[in-house]
Short mmCIF file of C-alpha atoms in Angstrom, two decimals:
data_model
loop_
_atom_site.label_atom_id
_atom_site.label_comp_id
_atom_site.label_asym_id
_atom_site.label_seq_id
_atom_site.Cartn_x
_atom_site.Cartn_y
_atom_site.Cartn_z
CA MET W 1226 -81.79 -18.72 -56.92
CA ARG W 1227 -81.71 -15.75 -54.53
CA ARG W 1228 -81.82 -18.07 -51.51
CA THR W 1229 -79.00 -20.21 -52.90
CA ALA W 1230 -76.91 -17.13 -53.60
CA ALA W 1231 -77.56 -15.81 -50.10
CA ALA W 1232 -76.50 -19.09 -48.56
CA ALA W 1233 -73.34 -19.14 -50.63
CA LEU W 1234 -72.51 -15.57 -49.64
CA ALA W 1235 -73.11 -16.40 -45.97
CA ALA W 1236 -70.77 -19.35 -46.20
CA VAL W 1237 -68.03 -17.23 -47.74
CA LEU W 1238 -68.44 -14.51 -45.13
CA LEU W 1239 -68.09 -17.01 -42.32
CA LEU W 1240 -65.15 -19.08 -43.54
CA PRO W 1241 -62.64 -17.39 -41.20
CA LEU W 1242 -64.93 -17.77 -38.18
CA ALA W 1243 -65.73 -21.44 -37.92
CA ALA W 1244 -67.81 -23.32 -35.38
CA CYS W 1245 -68.27 -21.66 -32.01
CA ALA W 1246 -68.23 -23.85 -28.94
CA ASN W 1247 -69.18 -27.06 -30.71
CA ASP W 1248 -68.87 -29.16 -27.58
CA ALA W 1249 -71.88 -31.36 -27.03
CA ALA W 1250 -71.22 -35.06 -26.73
CA THR W 1251 -73.64 -35.57 -29.60
CA SER W 1252 -75.38 -32.52 -31.01
CA HIS W 1253 -79.03 -32.95 -31.91
CA ASN W 1254 -79.57 -31.79 -35.48
CA GLY W 1255 -82.86 -30.89 -37.11
CA ALA W 1256 -85.95 -29.46 -35.45
CA ALA W 1257 -87.02 -29.80 -31.84
CA PRO W 1258 -90.60 -30.92 -31.09
CA ALA W 1259 -92.96 -27.98 -31.44
CA GLY W 1260 -94.29 -26.27 -28.37
CA LYS W 1261 -97.89 -25.33 -27.65
CA LYS W 1262 -99.47 -23.49 -30.60
CA VAL W 1263 -100.69 -19.98 -29.79
CA ASP W 1264 -102.33 -17.13 -31.67
CA GLY W 1265 -99.23 -15.12 -32.44
CA PRO W 1266 -96.26 -14.72 -34.78
CA THR W 1267 -94.00 -17.64 -35.71
CA VAL W 1268 -90.23 -17.34 -35.47
CA LYS W 1269 -87.57 -19.83 -36.52
CA ILE W 1270 -84.43 -19.89 -34.38
CA MET W 1271 -81.33 -21.89 -35.25
CA VAL W 1272 -79.28 -23.05 -32.26
CA GLY W 1273 -75.63 -24.05 -32.49
CA GLY W 1274 -76.32 -27.31 -30.64
CA LEU W 1275 -79.57 -27.59 -28.68
CA ASP W 1276 -78.11 -30.06 -26.18
CA LYS W 1277 -75.14 -27.91 -25.19
CA VAL W 1278 -75.39 -26.57 -21.67
CA ILE W 1279 -74.10 -23.18 -22.82
CA TYR W 1280 -77.20 -22.86 -25.06
CA MET W 1281 -79.60 -24.39 -22.55
CA PRO W 1282 -81.97 -21.38 -22.30
CA ALA W 1283 -83.28 -22.07 -25.83
CA MET W 1284 -84.71 -25.53 -25.17
CA LEU W 1285 -85.54 -24.75 -21.55
CA THR W 1286 -87.73 -21.81 -22.58
CA GLN W 1287 -89.75 -24.09 -24.83
CA ARG W 1288 -89.97 -26.85 -22.23
CA LEU W 1289 -91.24 -24.39 -19.61
CA GLY W 1290 -93.89 -23.13 -22.01
CA TYR W 1291 -92.64 -19.55 -21.84
CA PHE W 1292 -92.71 -18.94 -25.60
CA ALA W 1293 -96.42 -19.77 -25.56
CA ASP W 1294 -96.95 -17.62 -22.47
CA ALA W 1295 -95.34 -14.69 -24.30
CA GLY W 1296 -97.61 -15.17 -27.32
CA VAL W 1297 -95.06 -16.33 -29.87
CA ASN W 1298 -94.62 -19.62 -31.73
CA VAL W 1299 -90.95 -20.61 -31.88
CA GLU W 1300 -89.54 -23.35 -34.04
CA LEU W 1301 -86.17 -24.41 -32.64
CA LEU W 1302 -83.73 -25.86 -35.15
CA SER W 1303 -80.33 -27.30 -34.33
CA GLU W 1304 -76.96 -27.45 -36.00
CA PRO W 1305 -73.81 -28.76 -34.31
CA ALA W 1306 -71.94 -25.49 -34.76
CA GLY W 1307 -72.67 -21.85 -34.09
CA VAL W 1308 -71.29 -20.87 -37.47
CA ASN W 1309 -74.02 -22.93 -39.16
CA ALA W 1310 -76.64 -21.05 -37.17
CA THR W 1311 -75.18 -17.76 -38.37
CA THR W 1312 -75.09 -18.98 -41.97
CA ALA W 1313 -78.80 -19.86 -41.77
CA LEU W 1314 -79.54 -16.42 -40.32
CA LEU W 1315 -77.70 -14.57 -43.08
CA ALA W 1316 -79.36 -16.71 -45.74
CA GLY W 1317 -82.79 -15.79 -44.39
CA ASP W 1318 -83.70 -19.38 -43.49
CA VAL W 1319 -84.30 -18.37 -39.87
CA GLN W 1320 -85.09 -15.12 -38.08
CA GLY W 1321 -82.83 -15.68 -35.09
CA ALA W 1322 -79.72 -17.59 -34.05
CA VAL W 1323 -78.48 -18.78 -30.69
CA GLY W 1324 -74.70 -18.77 -30.67
CA PHE W 1325 -71.68 -16.78 -29.55
CA TYR W 1326 -71.91 -13.00 -29.41
CA ASP W 1327 -68.52 -12.70 -31.16
CA HIS W 1328 -70.25 -13.35 -34.49
CA THR W 1329 -71.83 -9.90 -34.33
CA ILE W 1330 -68.40 -8.25 -34.20
CA ASP W 1331 -66.97 -10.48 -36.90
CA LEU W 1332 -69.91 -9.79 -39.20
CA GLN W 1333 -69.78 -6.04 -38.69
CA ALA W 1334 -66.16 -6.14 -39.81
CA LYS W 1335 -67.53 -7.72 -43.02
CA GLY W 1336 -70.27 -5.14 -43.47
CA LYS W 1337 -73.16 -7.11 -41.93
CA ILE W 1338 -75.14 -5.59 -39.04
CA VAL W 1339 -76.32 -8.27 -36.61
CA GLU W 1340 -77.09 -7.66 -32.95
CA SER W 1341 -77.54 -9.61 -29.74
CA VAL W 1342 -81.04 -8.93 -28.42
CA VAL W 1343 -80.87 -11.21 -25.37
CA GLN W 1344 -77.49 -11.92 -23.81
CA PHE W 1345 -77.64 -15.32 -22.11
CA SER W 1346 -74.11 -15.35 -20.75
CA GLN W 1347 -71.34 -13.22 -19.30
CA ALA W 1348 -68.55 -15.81 -19.62
CA PRO W 1349 -67.48 -18.20 -22.41
CA GLY W 1350 -68.46 -21.40 -20.62
CA GLU W 1351 -65.23 -22.88 -22.01
CA VAL W 1352 -62.67 -24.95 -20.10
CA GLU W 1353 -59.07 -25.70 -21.01
CA VAL W 1354 -58.48 -29.26 -19.87
CA VAL W 1355 -55.10 -30.98 -19.70
CA SER W 1356 -54.63 -34.69 -20.31
CA ALA W 1357 -54.02 -36.58 -17.10
CA LYS W 1358 -50.73 -37.76 -18.63
CA GLN W 1359 -49.56 -34.15 -19.07
CA ALA W 1360 -50.93 -32.66 -15.85
CA ASP W 1361 -47.49 -32.25 -14.29
CA ALA W 1362 -46.01 -30.66 -17.41
CA ILE W 1363 -48.68 -28.12 -18.37
CA LYS W 1364 -49.40 -25.70 -15.55
CA SER W 1365 -50.28 -22.55 -17.51
CA GLY W 1366 -50.44 -21.08 -20.99
CA ALA W 1367 -46.68 -20.60 -20.77
CA ASP W 1368 -46.38 -24.37 -21.14
CA PHE W 1369 -48.30 -24.46 -24.44
CA LYS W 1370 -45.03 -24.18 -26.37
CA GLY W 1371 -44.46 -27.28 -28.48
CA ARG W 1372 -47.79 -28.77 -27.48
CA LYS W 1373 -50.73 -30.18 -29.43
CA LEU W 1374 -53.81 -28.27 -28.29
CA GLY W 1375 -57.31 -29.42 -29.15
CA VAL W 1376 -59.90 -27.03 -30.56
CA THR W 1377 -63.26 -27.73 -32.16
CA SER W 1378 -62.02 -26.47 -35.52
CA ILE W 1379 -59.40 -24.08 -36.83
CA GLY W 1380 -60.78 -20.55 -36.71
CA SER W 1381 -63.37 -21.39 -34.05
CA SER W 1382 -63.97 -19.52 -30.82
CA THR W 1383 -62.06 -22.25 -29.00
CA ASP W 1384 -59.18 -21.64 -31.42
CA PHE W 1385 -59.27 -17.88 -30.78
CA LEU W 1386 -59.37 -18.26 -27.00
CA THR W 1387 -56.54 -20.81 -27.06
CA LYS W 1388 -54.36 -18.46 -29.09
CA TYR W 1389 -55.15 -15.58 -26.76
CA LEU W 1390 -54.20 -17.60 -23.67
CA ALA W 1391 -50.94 -18.63 -25.33
CA VAL W 1392 -49.89 -15.12 -26.35
CA LYS W 1393 -50.94 -13.71 -23.00
CA ASN W 1394 -48.48 -16.12 -21.42
CA GLY W 1395 -45.61 -15.37 -23.78
CA VAL W 1396 -46.07 -18.16 -26.33
CA ASN W 1397 -46.32 -17.24 -30.01
CA VAL W 1398 -49.14 -18.80 -32.01
CA SER W 1399 -46.54 -20.44 -34.24
CA GLU W 1400 -44.98 -22.25 -31.28
CA PHE W 1401 -47.81 -24.75 -30.69
CA SER W 1402 -50.07 -26.88 -32.86
CA PRO W 1403 -53.84 -26.32 -32.76
CA ILE W 1404 -55.52 -29.62 -33.58
CA ALA W 1405 -59.14 -29.78 -34.79
CA VAL W 1406 -60.70 -32.61 -32.82
CA GLY W 1407 -64.37 -31.67 -32.91
CA ALA W 1408 -66.42 -32.11 -29.79
CA GLY W 1409 -67.75 -34.59 -27.29
CA GLN W 1410 -66.60 -38.14 -27.93
CA THR W 1411 -64.07 -37.17 -30.60
CA PHE W 1412 -62.51 -34.66 -28.22
CA ILE W 1413 -62.41 -37.22 -25.43
CA ALA W 1414 -60.89 -39.85 -27.72
CA ALA W 1415 -58.16 -37.44 -28.82
CA LEU W 1416 -57.33 -36.75 -25.18
CA GLN W 1417 -57.23 -40.46 -24.33
CA GLN W 1418 -55.13 -41.43 -27.34
CA GLY W 1419 -52.58 -38.65 -26.88
CA SER W 1420 -53.52 -36.90 -30.14
CA ILE W 1421 -53.73 -33.74 -28.04
CA ASP W 1422 -51.97 -32.75 -24.82
CA ALA W 1423 -54.72 -30.36 -23.77
CA GLY W 1424 -57.76 -28.73 -25.31
CA MET W 1425 -60.74 -26.43 -24.93
CA THR W 1426 -64.29 -27.72 -24.53
CA THR W 1427 -67.53 -27.18 -22.58
CA ASP W 1428 -70.05 -29.13 -20.55
CA PRO W 1429 -71.27 -31.81 -20.65
CA THR W 1430 -67.93 -32.92 -22.15
CA VAL W 1431 -65.97 -31.42 -19.22
CA ALA W 1432 -68.08 -33.33 -16.71
CA THR W 1433 -67.40 -36.60 -18.54
CA ILE W 1434 -63.65 -35.98 -18.66
CA LEU W 1435 -63.49 -35.20 -14.95
CA SER W 1436 -65.72 -38.09 -13.91
CA LYS W 1437 -63.53 -40.53 -15.82
CA GLN W 1438 -60.34 -38.85 -14.53
CA LEU W 1439 -59.07 -38.36 -18.07
CA GLY W 1440 -57.87 -34.83 -17.45
CA THR W 1441 -57.66 -31.83 -15.16
CA VAL W 1442 -58.86 -28.24 -15.44
CA LEU W 1443 -56.27 -25.61 -16.37
CA TYR W 1444 -58.46 -22.60 -17.19
CA ASP W 1445 -62.09 -22.58 -16.11
CA MET W 1446 -64.06 -19.89 -17.91
CA ARG W 1447 -67.51 -21.05 -16.84
CA THR W 1448 -67.72 -18.29 -14.24
CA PRO W 1449 -67.36 -14.50 -14.33
CA GLU W 1450 -64.32 -14.80 -12.07
CA GLY W 1451 -62.74 -17.36 -14.35
CA SER W 1452 -63.40 -15.21 -17.40
CA LYS W 1453 -61.80 -12.18 -15.77
CA ALA W 1454 -58.76 -14.16 -14.66
CA ALA W 1455 -58.15 -15.73 -18.06
CA LEU W 1456 -59.30 -13.01 -20.47
CA GLY W 1457 -59.06 -9.79 -18.51
CA GLY W 1458 -62.79 -9.20 -18.24
CA LEU W 1459 -66.27 -10.59 -18.71
CA TYR W 1460 -66.61 -12.35 -22.05
CA PRO W 1461 -70.26 -12.52 -23.19
CA SER W 1462 -70.82 -15.55 -25.38
CA SER W 1463 -74.14 -17.38 -25.86
CA SER W 1464 -76.93 -15.10 -26.95
CA LEU W 1465 -79.95 -14.67 -29.21
CA TYR W 1466 -78.81 -12.54 -32.11
CA MET W 1467 -80.72 -11.34 -35.14
CA ASN W 1468 -80.33 -9.15 -38.20
CA THR W 1469 -80.78 -5.56 -37.07
CA ALA W 1470 -83.04 -4.76 -40.02
CA TRP W 1471 -85.39 -7.59 -39.03
CA VAL W 1472 -85.36 -6.47 -35.40
CA ASP W 1473 -86.27 -2.91 -36.37
CA GLY W 1474 -89.17 -4.15 -38.49
CA ASN W 1475 -90.54 -6.65 -35.97
CA LYS W 1476 -90.19 -5.04 -32.56
CA GLU W 1477 -93.37 -6.50 -31.08
CA THR W 1478 -92.24 -10.03 -31.92
CA VAL W 1479 -88.73 -9.42 -30.62
CA GLN W 1480 -90.21 -8.12 -27.37
CA LYS W 1481 -92.19 -11.34 -26.98
CA LEU W 1482 -89.00 -13.35 -27.45
CA ALA W 1483 -87.17 -11.20 -24.92
CA ASN W 1484 -90.00 -11.62 -22.43
CA ALA W 1485 -89.80 -15.41 -22.77
CA PHE W 1486 -86.01 -15.70 -22.53
CA VAL W 1487 -85.65 -13.28 -19.60
CA LYS W 1488 -88.36 -15.21 -17.77
CA THR W 1489 -86.31 -18.37 -18.29
CA LEU W 1490 -83.07 -16.77 -17.11
CA LYS W 1491 -84.83 -15.65 -13.93
CA TRP W 1492 -86.27 -19.14 -13.46
CA MET W 1493 -82.81 -20.69 -13.84
CA ASN W 1494 -81.51 -18.35 -11.14
CA THR W 1495 -84.07 -19.59 -8.61
CA HIS W 1496 -83.97 -23.35 -9.25
CA THR W 1497 -81.45 -26.06 -8.54
CA PRO W 1498 -79.37 -27.81 -11.20
CA GLU W 1499 -81.40 -30.96 -10.54
CA GLU W 1500 -84.66 -29.09 -11.12
CA ILE W 1501 -83.29 -27.59 -14.32
CA ALA W 1502 -82.04 -30.96 -15.56
CA ALA W 1503 -85.47 -32.49 -14.92
CA GLN W 1504 -87.03 -30.04 -17.35
CA MET W 1505 -84.67 -30.91 -20.20
CA PRO W 1506 -85.07 -33.82 -22.66
CA ALA W 1507 -83.98 -37.07 -21.02
CA ASP W 1508 -81.52 -37.95 -23.79
CA TYR W 1509 -79.47 -34.82 -23.07
CA ALA W 1510 -78.18 -36.52 -19.92
CA GLN W 1511 -75.85 -38.82 -21.82
CA GLY W 1512 -73.59 -39.46 -18.83
CA GLY W 1513 -76.48 -40.02 -16.46
CA ALA W 1514 -78.75 -37.71 -14.48
CA ALA W 1515 -76.25 -36.96 -11.71
CA GLU W 1516 -73.43 -36.11 -14.14
CA TYR W 1517 -75.75 -33.92 -16.22
CA ALA W 1518 -76.90 -32.01 -13.13
CA ALA W 1519 -73.25 -31.56 -12.14
CA ALA W 1520 -72.49 -30.15 -15.61
CA ILE W 1521 -75.35 -27.68 -15.29
CA LYS W 1522 -74.21 -26.67 -11.79
CA ALA W 1523 -70.67 -25.96 -13.01
CA THR W 1524 -71.92 -23.89 -15.95
CA LEU W 1525 -74.76 -21.96 -14.30
CA PRO W 1526 -72.54 -19.05 -13.15
CA MET W 1527 -71.92 -18.06 -16.77
CA PHE W 1528 -75.54 -17.06 -17.32
CA THR W 1529 -76.98 -13.61 -16.80
CA THR W 1530 -80.14 -13.28 -14.73
CA ASP W 1531 -81.73 -10.57 -16.86
CA GLY W 1532 -80.45 -10.93 -20.44
CA VAL W 1533 -78.54 -7.65 -20.25
CA MET W 1534 -75.15 -7.31 -21.93
CA PRO W 1535 -72.34 -6.87 -19.36
CA ALA W 1536 -71.12 -3.27 -19.57
CA ASP W 1537 -67.49 -3.99 -20.46
CA GLY W 1538 -68.04 -7.37 -22.08
CA PRO W 1539 -68.05 -6.25 -25.72
CA LYS W 1540 -64.67 -4.54 -25.29
CA THR W 1541 -63.15 -7.75 -23.98
CA VAL W 1542 -64.49 -9.75 -26.92
CA LEU W 1543 -63.22 -7.16 -29.40
CA SER W 1544 -59.80 -7.20 -27.75
CA VAL W 1545 -59.54 -10.99 -28.01
CA LEU W 1546 -60.71 -11.09 -31.64
CA ALA W 1547 -58.46 -8.21 -32.65
CA ALA W 1548 -55.43 -10.10 -31.39
CA PHE W 1549 -55.76 -12.82 -34.06
CA HIS W 1550 -58.81 -12.54 -36.29
CA PRO W 1551 -57.72 -11.41 -39.77
CA ASP W 1552 -61.01 -9.63 -40.48
CA VAL W 1553 -61.02 -7.73 -37.18
CA GLN W 1554 -57.35 -7.00 -36.61
CA GLY W 1555 -56.59 -3.37 -37.41
CA LYS W 1556 -60.27 -2.45 -37.61
CA GLU W 1557 -60.85 -1.99 -33.90
CA ALA W 1558 -61.42 1.76 -34.22
CA SER W 1559 -64.05 1.29 -36.91
CA ILE W 1560 -66.08 -1.35 -35.06
CA ASP W 1561 -69.15 0.25 -33.48
CA LEU W 1562 -69.80 -1.99 -30.50
CA ALA W 1563 -73.08 -0.19 -29.77
CA LYS W 1564 -74.46 -1.75 -32.96
CA THR W 1565 -73.54 -5.30 -31.94
CA TYR W 1566 -76.14 -5.55 -29.17
CA THR W 1567 -79.23 -3.86 -27.77
CA THR W 1568 -80.79 -3.74 -24.32
CA GLU W 1569 -84.01 -2.16 -25.61
CA PHE W 1570 -86.06 -5.33 -25.26
CA VAL W 1571 -84.60 -6.97 -22.16
CA SER W 1572 -84.95 -3.68 -20.26
CA LYS W 1573 -88.70 -3.82 -20.89
CA ALA W 1574 -89.06 -7.59 -20.50
CA THR W 1575 -91.99 -8.79 -18.40
CA GLY W 1576 -92.71 -12.14 -16.86
#
């Protein structure tokens, strides 16, 4: 009964903040194959789409054997949306979640203290793509007026970022139509059929769109430079976040996780996209090995090399959320950003 009630409460808390970056061509649900068993603690981590390039460090760490090397058994679970990962975390079904950092700010506004313990990225990894048929008509966010713009779901991170880009360019949120088109193949179909004029998605979907010449890039937020140009600063997104109370009570285990993930981030920084792709499950390369490697190459700049939160990143995320999010707007002064992340473990990470 308590578990059911917790799950229900989590769902209610997260209604306004729907799926974050749900952009895999086909998200792999359920549990990933277990890694090597070691004599150590066991941790369940829910990932908002194991096959998404923006969440690649989760599966890659297991494939490289770094969880085992760190002395921790990790069970990776997958849901197609980051919001589902957060719901599982709040319900107590898992001890950690891999999803967008913005959840920690949203949840604090609702009285829940959750923190990023390893920051995978310093940019959203999102791309605003314009249909090839509309490429000459949509040149910036100023041209969003009167348009149908694809997002994964209403209230998602893609929705928030789209609204921010519109307002930044002088277009009111009431002057365009956000259309929930999901991710991957449903997103691509909407673009092809003219259901949307443009939309926000991530790799490997972006790579497929470009390879088939179905659209062009308008805003590329896969790099720090792209994030700064579009959003005014670095925008930390994918991360491992956990309930602060659990972190405080399990510091040795959290340190093991940090050791493993930081080791992976360093490995990613010293290997080619092709070498990284070769380590991932073969079925993740849905558009072929070359296209998958190209998707990884385009997204690699978003990742940190040490798991440390970018100094001004949280302020940028708060600024974007405060512009539209009903639970955050007007509460900026009361949000304690220092409680939304910690560098305690990554600063001591070994490996």
